[in-house]
CSV table of N, CA and C in Angstrom, one decimal:
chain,number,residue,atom,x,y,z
A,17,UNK,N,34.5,-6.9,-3.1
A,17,UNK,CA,33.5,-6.2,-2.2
A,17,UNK,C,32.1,-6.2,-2.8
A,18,UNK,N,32.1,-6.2,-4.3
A,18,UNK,CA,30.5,-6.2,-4.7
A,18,UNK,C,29.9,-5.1,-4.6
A,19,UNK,N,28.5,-4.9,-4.9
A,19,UNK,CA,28.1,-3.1,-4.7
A,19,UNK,C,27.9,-2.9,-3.7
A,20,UNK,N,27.5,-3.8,-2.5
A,20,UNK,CA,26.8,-3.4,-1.1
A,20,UNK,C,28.1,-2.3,-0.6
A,21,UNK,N,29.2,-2.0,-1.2
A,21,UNK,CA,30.1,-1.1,-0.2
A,21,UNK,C,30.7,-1.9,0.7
A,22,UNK,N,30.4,-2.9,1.4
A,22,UNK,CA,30.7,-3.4,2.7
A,22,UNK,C,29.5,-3.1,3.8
A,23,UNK,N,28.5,-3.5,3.1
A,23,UNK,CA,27.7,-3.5,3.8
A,23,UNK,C,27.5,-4.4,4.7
A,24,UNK,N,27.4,-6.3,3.5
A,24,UNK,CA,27.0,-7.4,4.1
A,24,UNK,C,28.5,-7.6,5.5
A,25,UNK,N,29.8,-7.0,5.1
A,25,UNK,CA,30.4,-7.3,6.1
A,25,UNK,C,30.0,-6.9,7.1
A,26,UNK,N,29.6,-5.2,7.3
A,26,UNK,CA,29.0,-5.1,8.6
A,26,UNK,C,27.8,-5.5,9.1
A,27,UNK,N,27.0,-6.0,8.3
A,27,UNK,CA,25.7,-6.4,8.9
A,27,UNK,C,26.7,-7.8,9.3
A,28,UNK,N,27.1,-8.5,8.9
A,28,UNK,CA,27.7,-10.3,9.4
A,28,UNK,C,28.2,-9.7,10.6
A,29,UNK,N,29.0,-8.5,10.8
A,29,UNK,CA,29.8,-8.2,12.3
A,29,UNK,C,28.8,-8.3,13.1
A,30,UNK,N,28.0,-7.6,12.8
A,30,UNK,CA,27.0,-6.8,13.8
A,30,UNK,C,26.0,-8.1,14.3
A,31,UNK,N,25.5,-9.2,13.3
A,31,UNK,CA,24.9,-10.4,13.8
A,31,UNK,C,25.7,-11.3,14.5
A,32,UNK,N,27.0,-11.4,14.3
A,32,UNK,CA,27.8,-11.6,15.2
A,32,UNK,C,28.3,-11.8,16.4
A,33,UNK,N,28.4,-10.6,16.8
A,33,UNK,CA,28.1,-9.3,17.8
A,33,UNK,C,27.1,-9.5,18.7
A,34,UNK,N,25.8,-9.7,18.0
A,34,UNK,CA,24.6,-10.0,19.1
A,34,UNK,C,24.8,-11.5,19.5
A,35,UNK,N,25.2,-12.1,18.4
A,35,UNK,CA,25.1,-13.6,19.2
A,35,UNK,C,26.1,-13.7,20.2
A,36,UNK,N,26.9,-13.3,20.0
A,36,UNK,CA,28.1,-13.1,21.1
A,36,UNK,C,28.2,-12.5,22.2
A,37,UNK,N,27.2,-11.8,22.2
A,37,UNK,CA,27.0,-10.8,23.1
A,37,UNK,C,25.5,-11.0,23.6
A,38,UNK,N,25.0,-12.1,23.5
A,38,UNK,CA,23.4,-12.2,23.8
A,38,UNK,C,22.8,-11.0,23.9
A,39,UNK,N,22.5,-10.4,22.7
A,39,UNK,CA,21.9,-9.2,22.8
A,39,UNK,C,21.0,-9.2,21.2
A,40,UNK,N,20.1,-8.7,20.6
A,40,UNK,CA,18.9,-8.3,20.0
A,40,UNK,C,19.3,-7.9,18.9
A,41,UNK,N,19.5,-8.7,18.0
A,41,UNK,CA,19.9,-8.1,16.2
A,41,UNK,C,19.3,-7.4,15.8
A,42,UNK,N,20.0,-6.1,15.1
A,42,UNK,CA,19.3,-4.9,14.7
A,42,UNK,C,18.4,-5.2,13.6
A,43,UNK,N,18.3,-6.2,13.1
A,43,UNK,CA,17.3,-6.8,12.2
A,43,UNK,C,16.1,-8.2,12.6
A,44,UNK,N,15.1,-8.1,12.7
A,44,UNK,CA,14.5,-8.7,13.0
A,44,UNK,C,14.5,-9.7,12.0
A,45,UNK,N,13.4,-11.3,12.2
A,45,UNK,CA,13.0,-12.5,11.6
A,45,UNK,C,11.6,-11.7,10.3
A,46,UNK,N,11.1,-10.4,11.3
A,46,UNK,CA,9.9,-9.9,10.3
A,46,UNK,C,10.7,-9.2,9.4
A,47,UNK,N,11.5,-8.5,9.5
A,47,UNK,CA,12.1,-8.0,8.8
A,47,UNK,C,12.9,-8.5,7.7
A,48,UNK,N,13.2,-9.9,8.0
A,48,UNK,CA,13.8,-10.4,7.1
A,48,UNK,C,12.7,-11.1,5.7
A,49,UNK,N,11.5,-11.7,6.9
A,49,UNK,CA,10.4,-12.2,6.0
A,49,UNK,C,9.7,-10.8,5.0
A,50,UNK,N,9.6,-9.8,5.4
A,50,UNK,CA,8.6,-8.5,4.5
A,50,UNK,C,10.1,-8.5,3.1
A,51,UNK,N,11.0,-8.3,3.6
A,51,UNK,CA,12.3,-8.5,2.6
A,51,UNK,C,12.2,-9.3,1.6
A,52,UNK,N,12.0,-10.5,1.7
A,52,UNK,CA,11.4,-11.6,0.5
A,52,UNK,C,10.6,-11.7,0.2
A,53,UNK,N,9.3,-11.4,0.7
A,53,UNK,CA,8.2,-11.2,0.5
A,53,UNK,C,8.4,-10.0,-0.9
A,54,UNK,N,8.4,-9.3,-0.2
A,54,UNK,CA,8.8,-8.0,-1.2
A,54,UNK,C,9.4,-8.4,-2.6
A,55,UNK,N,10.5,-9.1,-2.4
A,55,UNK,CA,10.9,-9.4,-3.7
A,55,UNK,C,10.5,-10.6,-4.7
A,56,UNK,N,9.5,-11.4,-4.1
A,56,UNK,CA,8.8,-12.4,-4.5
A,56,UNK,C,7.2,-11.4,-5.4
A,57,UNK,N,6.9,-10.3,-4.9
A,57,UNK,CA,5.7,-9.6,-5.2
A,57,UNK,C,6.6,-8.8,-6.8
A,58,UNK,N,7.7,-8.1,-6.4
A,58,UNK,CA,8.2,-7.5,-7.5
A,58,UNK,C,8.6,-8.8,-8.8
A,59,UNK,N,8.9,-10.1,-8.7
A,59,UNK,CA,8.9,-11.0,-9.6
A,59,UNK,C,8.0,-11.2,-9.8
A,60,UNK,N,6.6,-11.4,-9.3
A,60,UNK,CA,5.8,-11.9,-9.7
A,60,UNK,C,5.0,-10.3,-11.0
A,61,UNK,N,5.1,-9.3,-10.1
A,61,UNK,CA,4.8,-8.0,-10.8
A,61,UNK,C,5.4,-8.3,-12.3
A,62,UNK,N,6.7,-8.4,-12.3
A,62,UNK,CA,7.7,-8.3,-13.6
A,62,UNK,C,7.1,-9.7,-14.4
A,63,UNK,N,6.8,-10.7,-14.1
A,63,UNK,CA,6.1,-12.0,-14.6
A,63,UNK,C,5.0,-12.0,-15.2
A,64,UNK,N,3.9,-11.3,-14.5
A,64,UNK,CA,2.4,-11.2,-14.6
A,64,UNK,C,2.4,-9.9,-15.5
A,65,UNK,N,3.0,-8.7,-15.6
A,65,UNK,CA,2.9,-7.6,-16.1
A,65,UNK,C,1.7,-6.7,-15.3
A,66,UNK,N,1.8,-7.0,-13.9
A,66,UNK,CA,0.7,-5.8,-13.5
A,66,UNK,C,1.4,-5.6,-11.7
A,67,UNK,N,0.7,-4.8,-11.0
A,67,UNK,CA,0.7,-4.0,-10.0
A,67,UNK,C,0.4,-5.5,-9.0
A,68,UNK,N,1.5,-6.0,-8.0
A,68,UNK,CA,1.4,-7.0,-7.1
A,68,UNK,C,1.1,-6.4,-5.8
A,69,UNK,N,0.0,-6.7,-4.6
A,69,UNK,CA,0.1,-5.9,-3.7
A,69,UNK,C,0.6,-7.3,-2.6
A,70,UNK,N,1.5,-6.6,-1.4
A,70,UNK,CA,2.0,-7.7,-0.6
A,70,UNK,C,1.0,-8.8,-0.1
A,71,UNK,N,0.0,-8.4,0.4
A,71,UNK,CA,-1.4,-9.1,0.9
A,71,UNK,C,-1.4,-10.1,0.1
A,72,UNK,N,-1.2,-10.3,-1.3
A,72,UNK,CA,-1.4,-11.3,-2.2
A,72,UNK,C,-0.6,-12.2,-1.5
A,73,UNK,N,0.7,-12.2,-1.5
A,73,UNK,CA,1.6,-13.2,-1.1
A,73,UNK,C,2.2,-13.1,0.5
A,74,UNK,N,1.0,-12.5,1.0
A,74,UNK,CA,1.7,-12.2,2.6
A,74,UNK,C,0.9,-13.4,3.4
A,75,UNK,N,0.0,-14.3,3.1
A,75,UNK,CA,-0.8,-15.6,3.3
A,75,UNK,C,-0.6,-15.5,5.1
């Protein structure tokens, strides 16, 4: 199961679910891009040794 609990199972149900159900995934494409983004700024933070703000790498 990993640490998410069973999370990623439910989120895979639930995307699923909308496809199957032509209906609106509770997570959006922006949602998924600020996600990476995010984690691309905290590497870069941990890399550079200073304070990354998203704008930097939000292009």
């Amino acid at each position: 199961m990993g640490h998410h609990y069973g999370a990623s199972y439910i989120e895979h149900t639930k995307f699923r679910d909308a496809i199957l159900n032509s209906t609106a995934a509770e997570v959006t494409l922006l949602d998924g891009v600020t996600s990476v983004v995010t984690g691309l700024a905290a590497h870069k933070s941990i890399n550079e040794g200073r304070v990354v703000e998203i704008k930097e790498l939000w292009g």
